mmCIF file of C-alpha atoms in Angstrom:
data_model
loop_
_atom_site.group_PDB
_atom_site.id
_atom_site.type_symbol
_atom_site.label_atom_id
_atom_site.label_comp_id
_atom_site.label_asym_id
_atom_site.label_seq_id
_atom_site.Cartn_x
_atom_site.Cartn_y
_atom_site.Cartn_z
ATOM 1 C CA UNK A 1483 0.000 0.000 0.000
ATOM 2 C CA UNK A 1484 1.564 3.259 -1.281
ATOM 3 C CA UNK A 1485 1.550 6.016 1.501
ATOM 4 C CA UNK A 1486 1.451 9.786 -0.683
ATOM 5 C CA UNK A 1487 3.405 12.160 0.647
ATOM 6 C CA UNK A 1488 2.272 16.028 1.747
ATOM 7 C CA UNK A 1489 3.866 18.925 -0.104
ATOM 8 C CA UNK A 1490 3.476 22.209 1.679
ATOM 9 C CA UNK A 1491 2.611 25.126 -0.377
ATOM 10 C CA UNK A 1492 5.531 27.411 -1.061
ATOM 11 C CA UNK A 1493 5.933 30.203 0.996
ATOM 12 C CA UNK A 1494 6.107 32.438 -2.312
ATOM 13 C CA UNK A 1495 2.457 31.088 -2.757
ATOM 14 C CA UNK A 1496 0.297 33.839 -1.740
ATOM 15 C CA UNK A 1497 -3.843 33.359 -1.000
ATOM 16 C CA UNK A 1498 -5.738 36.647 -1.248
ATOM 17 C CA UNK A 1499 -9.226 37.213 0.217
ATOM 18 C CA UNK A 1500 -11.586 39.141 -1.494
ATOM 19 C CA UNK A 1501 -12.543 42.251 0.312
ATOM 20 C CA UNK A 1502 -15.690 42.620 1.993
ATOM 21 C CA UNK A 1503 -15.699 45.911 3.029
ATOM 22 C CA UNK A 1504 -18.599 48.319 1.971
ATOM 23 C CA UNK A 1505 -17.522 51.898 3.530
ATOM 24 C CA UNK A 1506 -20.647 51.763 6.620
ATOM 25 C CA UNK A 1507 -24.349 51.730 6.213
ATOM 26 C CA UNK A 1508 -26.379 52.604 3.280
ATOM 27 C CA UNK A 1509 -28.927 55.994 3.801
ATOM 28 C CA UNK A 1510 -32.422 54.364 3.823
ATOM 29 C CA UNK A 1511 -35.469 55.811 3.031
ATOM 30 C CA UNK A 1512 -36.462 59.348 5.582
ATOM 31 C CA UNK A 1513 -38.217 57.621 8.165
ATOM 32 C CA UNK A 1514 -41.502 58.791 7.632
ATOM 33 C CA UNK A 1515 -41.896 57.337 4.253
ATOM 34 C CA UNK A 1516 -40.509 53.968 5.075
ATOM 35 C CA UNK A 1517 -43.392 54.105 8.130
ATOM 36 C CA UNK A 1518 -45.826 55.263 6.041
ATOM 37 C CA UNK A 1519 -44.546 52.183 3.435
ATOM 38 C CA UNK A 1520 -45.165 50.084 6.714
ATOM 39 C CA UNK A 1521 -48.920 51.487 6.909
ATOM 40 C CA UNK A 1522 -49.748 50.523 3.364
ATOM 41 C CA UNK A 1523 -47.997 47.066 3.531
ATOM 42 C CA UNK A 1524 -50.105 46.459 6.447
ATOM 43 C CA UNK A 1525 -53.504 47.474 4.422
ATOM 44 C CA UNK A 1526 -52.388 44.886 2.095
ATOM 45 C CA UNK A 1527 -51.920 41.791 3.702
ATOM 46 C CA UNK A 1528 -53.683 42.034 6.683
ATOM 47 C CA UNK A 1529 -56.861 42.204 4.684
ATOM 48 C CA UNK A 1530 -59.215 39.248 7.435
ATOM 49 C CA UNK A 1531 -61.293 40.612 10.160
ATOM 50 C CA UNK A 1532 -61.458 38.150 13.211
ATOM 51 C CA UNK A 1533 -65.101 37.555 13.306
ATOM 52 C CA UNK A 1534 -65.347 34.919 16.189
ATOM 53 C CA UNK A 1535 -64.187 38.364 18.433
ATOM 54 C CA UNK A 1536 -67.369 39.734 17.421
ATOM 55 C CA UNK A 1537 -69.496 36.100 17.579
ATOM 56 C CA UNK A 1538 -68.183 36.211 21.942
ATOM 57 C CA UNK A 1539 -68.925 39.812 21.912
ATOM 58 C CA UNK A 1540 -72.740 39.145 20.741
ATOM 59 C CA UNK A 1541 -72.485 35.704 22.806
ATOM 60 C CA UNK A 1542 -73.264 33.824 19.540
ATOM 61 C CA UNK A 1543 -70.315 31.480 19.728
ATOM 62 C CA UNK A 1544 -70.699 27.991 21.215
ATOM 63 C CA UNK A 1545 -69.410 27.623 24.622
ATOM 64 C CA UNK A 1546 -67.173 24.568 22.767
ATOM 65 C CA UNK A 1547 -65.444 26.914 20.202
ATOM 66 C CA UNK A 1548 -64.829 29.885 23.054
ATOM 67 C CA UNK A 1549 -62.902 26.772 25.128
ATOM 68 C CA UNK A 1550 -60.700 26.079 22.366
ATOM 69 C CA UNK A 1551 -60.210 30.026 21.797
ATOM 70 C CA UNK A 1552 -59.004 30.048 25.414
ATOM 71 C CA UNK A 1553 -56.582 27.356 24.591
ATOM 72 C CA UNK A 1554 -55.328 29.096 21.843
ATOM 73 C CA UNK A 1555 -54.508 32.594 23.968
ATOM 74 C CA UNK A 1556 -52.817 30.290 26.381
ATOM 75 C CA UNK A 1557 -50.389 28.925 23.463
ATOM 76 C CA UNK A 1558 -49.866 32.315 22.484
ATOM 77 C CA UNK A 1559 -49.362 33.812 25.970
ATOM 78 C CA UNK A 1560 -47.172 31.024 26.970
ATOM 79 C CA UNK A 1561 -44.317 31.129 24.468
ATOM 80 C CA UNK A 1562 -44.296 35.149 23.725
ATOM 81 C CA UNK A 1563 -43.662 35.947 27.331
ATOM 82 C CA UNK A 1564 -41.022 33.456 27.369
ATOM 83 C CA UNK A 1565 -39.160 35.191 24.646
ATOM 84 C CA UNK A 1566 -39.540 38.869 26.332
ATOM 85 C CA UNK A 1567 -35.723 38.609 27.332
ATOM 86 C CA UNK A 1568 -34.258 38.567 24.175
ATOM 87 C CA UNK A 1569 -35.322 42.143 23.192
ATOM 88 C CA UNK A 1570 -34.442 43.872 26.864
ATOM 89 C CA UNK A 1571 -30.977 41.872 26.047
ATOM 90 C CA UNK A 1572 -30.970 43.408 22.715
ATOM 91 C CA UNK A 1573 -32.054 47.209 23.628
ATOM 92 C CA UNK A 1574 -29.578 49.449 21.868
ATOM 93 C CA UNK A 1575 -29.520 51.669 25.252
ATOM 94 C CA UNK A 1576 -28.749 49.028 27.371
ATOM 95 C CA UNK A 1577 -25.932 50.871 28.171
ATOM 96 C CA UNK A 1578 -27.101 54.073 28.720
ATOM 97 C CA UNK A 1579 -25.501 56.029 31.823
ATOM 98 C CA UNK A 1580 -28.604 55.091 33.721
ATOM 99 C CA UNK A 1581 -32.063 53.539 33.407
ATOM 100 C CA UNK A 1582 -33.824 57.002 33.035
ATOM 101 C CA UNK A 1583 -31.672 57.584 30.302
ATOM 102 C CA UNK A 1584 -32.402 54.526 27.890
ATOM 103 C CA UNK A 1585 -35.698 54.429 25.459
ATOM 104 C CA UNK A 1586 -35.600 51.530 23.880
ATOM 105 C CA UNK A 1587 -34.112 49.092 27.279
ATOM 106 C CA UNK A 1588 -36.704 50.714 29.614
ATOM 107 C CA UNK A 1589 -39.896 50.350 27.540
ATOM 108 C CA UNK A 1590 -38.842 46.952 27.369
ATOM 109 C CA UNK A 1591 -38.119 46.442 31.054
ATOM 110 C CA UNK A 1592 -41.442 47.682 32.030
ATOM 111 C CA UNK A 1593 -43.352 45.656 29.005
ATOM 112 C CA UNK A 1594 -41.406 42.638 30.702
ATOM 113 C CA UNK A 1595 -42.210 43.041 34.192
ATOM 114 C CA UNK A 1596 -45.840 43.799 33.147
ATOM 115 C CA UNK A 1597 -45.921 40.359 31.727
ATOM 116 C CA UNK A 1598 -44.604 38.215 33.878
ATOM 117 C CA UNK A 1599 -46.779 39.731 36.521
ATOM 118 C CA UNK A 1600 -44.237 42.523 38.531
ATOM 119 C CA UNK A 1601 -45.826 45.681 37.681
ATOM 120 C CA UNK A 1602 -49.111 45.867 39.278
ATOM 121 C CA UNK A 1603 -51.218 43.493 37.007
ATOM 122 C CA UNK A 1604 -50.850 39.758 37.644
ATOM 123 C CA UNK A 1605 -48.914 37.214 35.704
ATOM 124 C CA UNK A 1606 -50.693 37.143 32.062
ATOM 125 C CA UNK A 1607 -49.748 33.459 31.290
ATOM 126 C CA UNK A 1608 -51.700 32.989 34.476
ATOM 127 C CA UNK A 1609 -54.541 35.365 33.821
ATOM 128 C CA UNK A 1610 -54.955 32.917 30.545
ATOM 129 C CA UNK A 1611 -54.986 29.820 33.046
ATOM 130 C CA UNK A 1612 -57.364 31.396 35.501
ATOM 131 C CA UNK A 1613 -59.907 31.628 32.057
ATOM 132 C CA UNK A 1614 -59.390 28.577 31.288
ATOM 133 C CA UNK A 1615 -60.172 27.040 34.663
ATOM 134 C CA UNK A 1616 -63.257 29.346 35.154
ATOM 135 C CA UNK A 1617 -64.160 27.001 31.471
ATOM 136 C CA UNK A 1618 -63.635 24.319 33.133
ATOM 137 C CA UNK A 1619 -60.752 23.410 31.413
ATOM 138 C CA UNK A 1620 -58.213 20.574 32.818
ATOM 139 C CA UNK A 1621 -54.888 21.501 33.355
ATOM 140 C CA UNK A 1622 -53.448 18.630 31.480
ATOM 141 C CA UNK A 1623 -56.049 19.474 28.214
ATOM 142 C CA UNK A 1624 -54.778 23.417 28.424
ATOM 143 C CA UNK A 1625 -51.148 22.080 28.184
ATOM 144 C CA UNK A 1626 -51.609 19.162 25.545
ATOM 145 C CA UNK A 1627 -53.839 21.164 23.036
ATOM 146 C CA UNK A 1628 -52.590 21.396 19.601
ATOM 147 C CA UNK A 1629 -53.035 24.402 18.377
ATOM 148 C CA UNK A 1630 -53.714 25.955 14.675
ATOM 149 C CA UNK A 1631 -50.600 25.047 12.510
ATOM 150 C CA UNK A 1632 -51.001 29.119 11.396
ATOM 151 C CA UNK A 1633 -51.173 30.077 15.048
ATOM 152 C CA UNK A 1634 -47.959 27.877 15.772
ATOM 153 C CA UNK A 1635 -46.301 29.553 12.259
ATOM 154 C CA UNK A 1636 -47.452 32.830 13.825
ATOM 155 C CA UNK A 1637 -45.983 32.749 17.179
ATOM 156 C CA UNK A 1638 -42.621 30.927 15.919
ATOM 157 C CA UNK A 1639 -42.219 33.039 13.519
ATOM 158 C CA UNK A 1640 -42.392 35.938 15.712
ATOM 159 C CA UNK A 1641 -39.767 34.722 17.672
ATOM 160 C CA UNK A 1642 -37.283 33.921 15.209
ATOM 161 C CA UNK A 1643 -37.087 37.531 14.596
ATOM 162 C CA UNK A 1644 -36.963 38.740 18.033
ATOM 163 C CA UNK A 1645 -33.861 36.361 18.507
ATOM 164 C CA UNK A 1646 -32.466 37.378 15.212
ATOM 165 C CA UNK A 1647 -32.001 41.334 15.667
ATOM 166 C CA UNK A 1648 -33.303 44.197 18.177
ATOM 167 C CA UNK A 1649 -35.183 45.982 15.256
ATOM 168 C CA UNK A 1650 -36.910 42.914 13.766
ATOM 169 C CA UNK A 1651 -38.030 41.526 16.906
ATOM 170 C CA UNK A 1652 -39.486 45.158 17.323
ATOM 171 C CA UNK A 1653 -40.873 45.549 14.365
ATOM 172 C CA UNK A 1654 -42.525 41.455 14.502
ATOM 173 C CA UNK A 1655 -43.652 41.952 18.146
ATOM 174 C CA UNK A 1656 -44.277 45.255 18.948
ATOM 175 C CA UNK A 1657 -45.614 47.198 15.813
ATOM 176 C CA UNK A 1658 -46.820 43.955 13.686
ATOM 177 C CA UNK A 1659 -47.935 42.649 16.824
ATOM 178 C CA UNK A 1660 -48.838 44.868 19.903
ATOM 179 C CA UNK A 1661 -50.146 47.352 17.586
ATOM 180 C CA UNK A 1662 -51.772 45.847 14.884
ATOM 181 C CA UNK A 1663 -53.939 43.888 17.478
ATOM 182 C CA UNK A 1664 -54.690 47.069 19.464
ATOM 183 C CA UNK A 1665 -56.162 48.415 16.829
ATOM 184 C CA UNK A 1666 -58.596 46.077 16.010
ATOM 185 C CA UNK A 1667 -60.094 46.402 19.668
ATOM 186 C CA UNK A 1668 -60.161 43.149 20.165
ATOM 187 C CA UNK A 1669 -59.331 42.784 23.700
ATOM 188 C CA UNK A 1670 -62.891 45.002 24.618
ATOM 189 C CA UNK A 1671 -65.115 42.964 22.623
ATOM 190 C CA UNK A 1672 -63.945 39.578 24.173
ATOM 191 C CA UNK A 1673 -63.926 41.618 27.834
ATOM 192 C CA UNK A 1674 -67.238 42.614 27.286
ATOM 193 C CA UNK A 1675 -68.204 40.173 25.525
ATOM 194 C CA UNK A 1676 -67.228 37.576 27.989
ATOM 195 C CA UNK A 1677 -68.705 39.321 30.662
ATOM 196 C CA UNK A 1678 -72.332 39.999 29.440
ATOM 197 C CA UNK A 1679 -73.001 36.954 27.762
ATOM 198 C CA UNK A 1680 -70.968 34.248 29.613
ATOM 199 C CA UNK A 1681 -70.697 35.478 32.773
ATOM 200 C CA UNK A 1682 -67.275 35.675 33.026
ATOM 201 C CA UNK A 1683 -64.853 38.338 34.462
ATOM 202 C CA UNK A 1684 -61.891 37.382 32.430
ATOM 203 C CA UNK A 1685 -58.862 39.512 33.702
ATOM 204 C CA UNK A 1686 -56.893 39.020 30.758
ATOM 205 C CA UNK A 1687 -59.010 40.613 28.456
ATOM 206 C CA UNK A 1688 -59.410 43.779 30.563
ATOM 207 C CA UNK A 1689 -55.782 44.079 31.099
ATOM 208 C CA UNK A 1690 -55.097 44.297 27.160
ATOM 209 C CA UNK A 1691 -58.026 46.141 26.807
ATOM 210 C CA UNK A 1692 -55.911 49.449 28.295
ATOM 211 C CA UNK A 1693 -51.990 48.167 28.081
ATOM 212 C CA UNK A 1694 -51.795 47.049 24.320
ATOM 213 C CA UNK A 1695 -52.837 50.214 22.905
ATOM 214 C CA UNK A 1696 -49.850 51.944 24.704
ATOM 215 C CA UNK A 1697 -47.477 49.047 24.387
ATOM 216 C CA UNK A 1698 -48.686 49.544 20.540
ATOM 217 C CA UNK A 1699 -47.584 53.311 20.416
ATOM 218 C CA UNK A 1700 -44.994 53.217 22.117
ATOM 219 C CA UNK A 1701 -43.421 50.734 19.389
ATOM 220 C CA UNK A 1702 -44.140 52.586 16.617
ATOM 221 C CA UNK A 1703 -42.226 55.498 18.457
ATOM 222 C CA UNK A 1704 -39.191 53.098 18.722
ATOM 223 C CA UNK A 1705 -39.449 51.560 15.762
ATOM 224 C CA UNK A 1706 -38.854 55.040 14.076
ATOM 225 C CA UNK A 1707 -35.461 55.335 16.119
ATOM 226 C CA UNK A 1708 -34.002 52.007 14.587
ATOM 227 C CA UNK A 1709 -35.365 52.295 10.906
ATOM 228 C CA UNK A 1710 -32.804 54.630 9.630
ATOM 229 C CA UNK A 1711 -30.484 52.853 7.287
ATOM 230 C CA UNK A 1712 -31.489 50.738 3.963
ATOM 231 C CA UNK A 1713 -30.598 47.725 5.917
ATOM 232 C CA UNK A 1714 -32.478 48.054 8.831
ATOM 233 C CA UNK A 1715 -35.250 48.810 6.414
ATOM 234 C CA UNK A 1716 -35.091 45.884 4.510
ATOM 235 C CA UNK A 1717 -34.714 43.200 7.670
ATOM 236 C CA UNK A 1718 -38.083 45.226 9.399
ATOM 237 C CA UNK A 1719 -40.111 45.515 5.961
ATOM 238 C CA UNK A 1720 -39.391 41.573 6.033
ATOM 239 C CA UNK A 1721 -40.440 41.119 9.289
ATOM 240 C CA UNK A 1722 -43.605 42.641 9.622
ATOM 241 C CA UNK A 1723 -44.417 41.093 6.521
ATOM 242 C CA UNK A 1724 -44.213 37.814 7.229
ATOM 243 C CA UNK A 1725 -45.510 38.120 10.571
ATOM 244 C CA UNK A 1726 -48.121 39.800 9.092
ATOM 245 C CA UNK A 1727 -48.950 37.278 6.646
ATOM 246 C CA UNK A 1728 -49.294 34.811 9.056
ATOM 247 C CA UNK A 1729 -51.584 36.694 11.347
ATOM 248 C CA UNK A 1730 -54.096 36.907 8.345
ATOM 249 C CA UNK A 1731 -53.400 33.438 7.814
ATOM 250 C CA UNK A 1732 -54.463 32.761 11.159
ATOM 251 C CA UNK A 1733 -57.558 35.452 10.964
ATOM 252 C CA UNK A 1734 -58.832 32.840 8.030
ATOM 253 C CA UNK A 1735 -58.577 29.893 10.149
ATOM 254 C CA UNK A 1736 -60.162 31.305 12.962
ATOM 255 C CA UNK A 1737 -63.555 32.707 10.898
ATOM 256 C CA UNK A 1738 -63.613 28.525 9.529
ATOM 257 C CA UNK A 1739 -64.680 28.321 13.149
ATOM 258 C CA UNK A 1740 -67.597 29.582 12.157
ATOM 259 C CA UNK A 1741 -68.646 27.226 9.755
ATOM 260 C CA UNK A 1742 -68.522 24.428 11.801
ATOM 261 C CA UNK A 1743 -71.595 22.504 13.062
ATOM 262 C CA UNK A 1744 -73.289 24.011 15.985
ATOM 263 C CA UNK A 1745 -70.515 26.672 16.130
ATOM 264 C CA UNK A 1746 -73.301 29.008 17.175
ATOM 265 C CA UNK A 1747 -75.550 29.293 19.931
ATOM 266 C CA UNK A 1748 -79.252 29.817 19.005
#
């Protein structure tokens, strides 16, 4: 068995890397028309309007189909609060001379604590377990449901951009997310809803009801602060889209509900 022998390369031999260097960031769009870009992306794919929301808010929807809606704000509560971390870790003030100083690290902060229960309001993966129980919901059925393959592409979507970068997980949780769902007003009509027609003081709802709208504005005010060059443009117009497009997604799923067998209640 012949053994081949190693030649070194000659140390005349000389390997050259190709340059990657682009001279900094790329001028994006002014801010206000990339937002404003944002706004009419939005009016494009988010084109579904949840109507089971309105079906609990006139207390037409079957007890059945408002037990697996609970189940479904538990999956969603569950793993988004769980990712919170990443974009306090990723504030671009988090090293700001001191707390009152940072934007960005101390909305986040506070959104944090709010969620996980430290800020006044209770824990909101817990106000979704409290619902479920006043349904009469087991435990062990809340954790095992399987939920909507477009909620699960929804929510882990989501959080593949708030891991990825600061801005993206902004722009896919706070102003694709917080915001677009505070303006749909969803979290009064379920309240309401809820209340009036089941009988049911469901805490979570009333919560949203007031925090969303100003977790919503306040992301679009940060959003602005991190959209500045074509880069950062490009990863947050991707973002929102997607997330976006798999909210709708999920909107269409949701109003199939409907067409279920004894969906409503006469």
């Amino acid at each position: 068995m012949s053994v081949k022998s190693y030649t070194a390369p000659s140390m005349t031999e000389l390997r050259e890397f190709k340059d990657s260097r682009r001279g900094g960031d790329v001028e994006g769009l002014p801010v206000q028309e990339f937002m404003s870009g944002l706004e009419a992306l939005q009016r494009e794919v988010a084109t579904e309007r949840n109507q089971v929301w309105h079906r609990v808010a006139d207390g037409a929807l079957s007890l059945e189909l408002v037990k697996r809606l609970c189940k479904e704000y538990y999956f969603l509560g569950k793993w988004y609060t769980s990712e919170f971390g990443s974009l306090v870790a990723n504030a671009p003030d988090a090293d700001a001379l001191d707390l009152g100083s940072s934007e960005h690290l101390l909305h986040w902060l506070q959104n944090l604590a709010d969620e996980t229960g430290f800020a006044g309001d209770r824990n909101h993966v817990d106000m979704k377990v409290e619902w479920a129980r006043q349904l009469g919901i087991s435990d062990e059925d809340l954790a095992s449901y399987r939920p909507m393959p477009e909620t699960i592409g929804s929510v882990f979507t989501s959080l593949y951009y708030m891991r990825r970068s600061y801005e993206e997980g902004l722009a896919a949780f706070g102003w694709a997310g917080e915001r677009f769902a505070a303006s749909t007003g969803y979290a009064q009509l379920m309240y309401e809803g809820l209340r009036e027609h089941y009988g049911m003081e469901v805490e979570n709802f009333k919560v949203h009801a007031y925090a969303e709208e100003d977790h919503g504005d306040k992301a679009d005010y940060l959003l602005r602060k991190v959209a500045v060059t074509a880069d950062q443009q490009r990863r947050i117009g991707r973002a929102v889209e997607h997330v976006l497009c798999l909210r709708n997604a999920r909107t269409v799923a949701l109003n199939r509900w409907l067409e279920e067998p004894g969906a409503l209640r006469r």
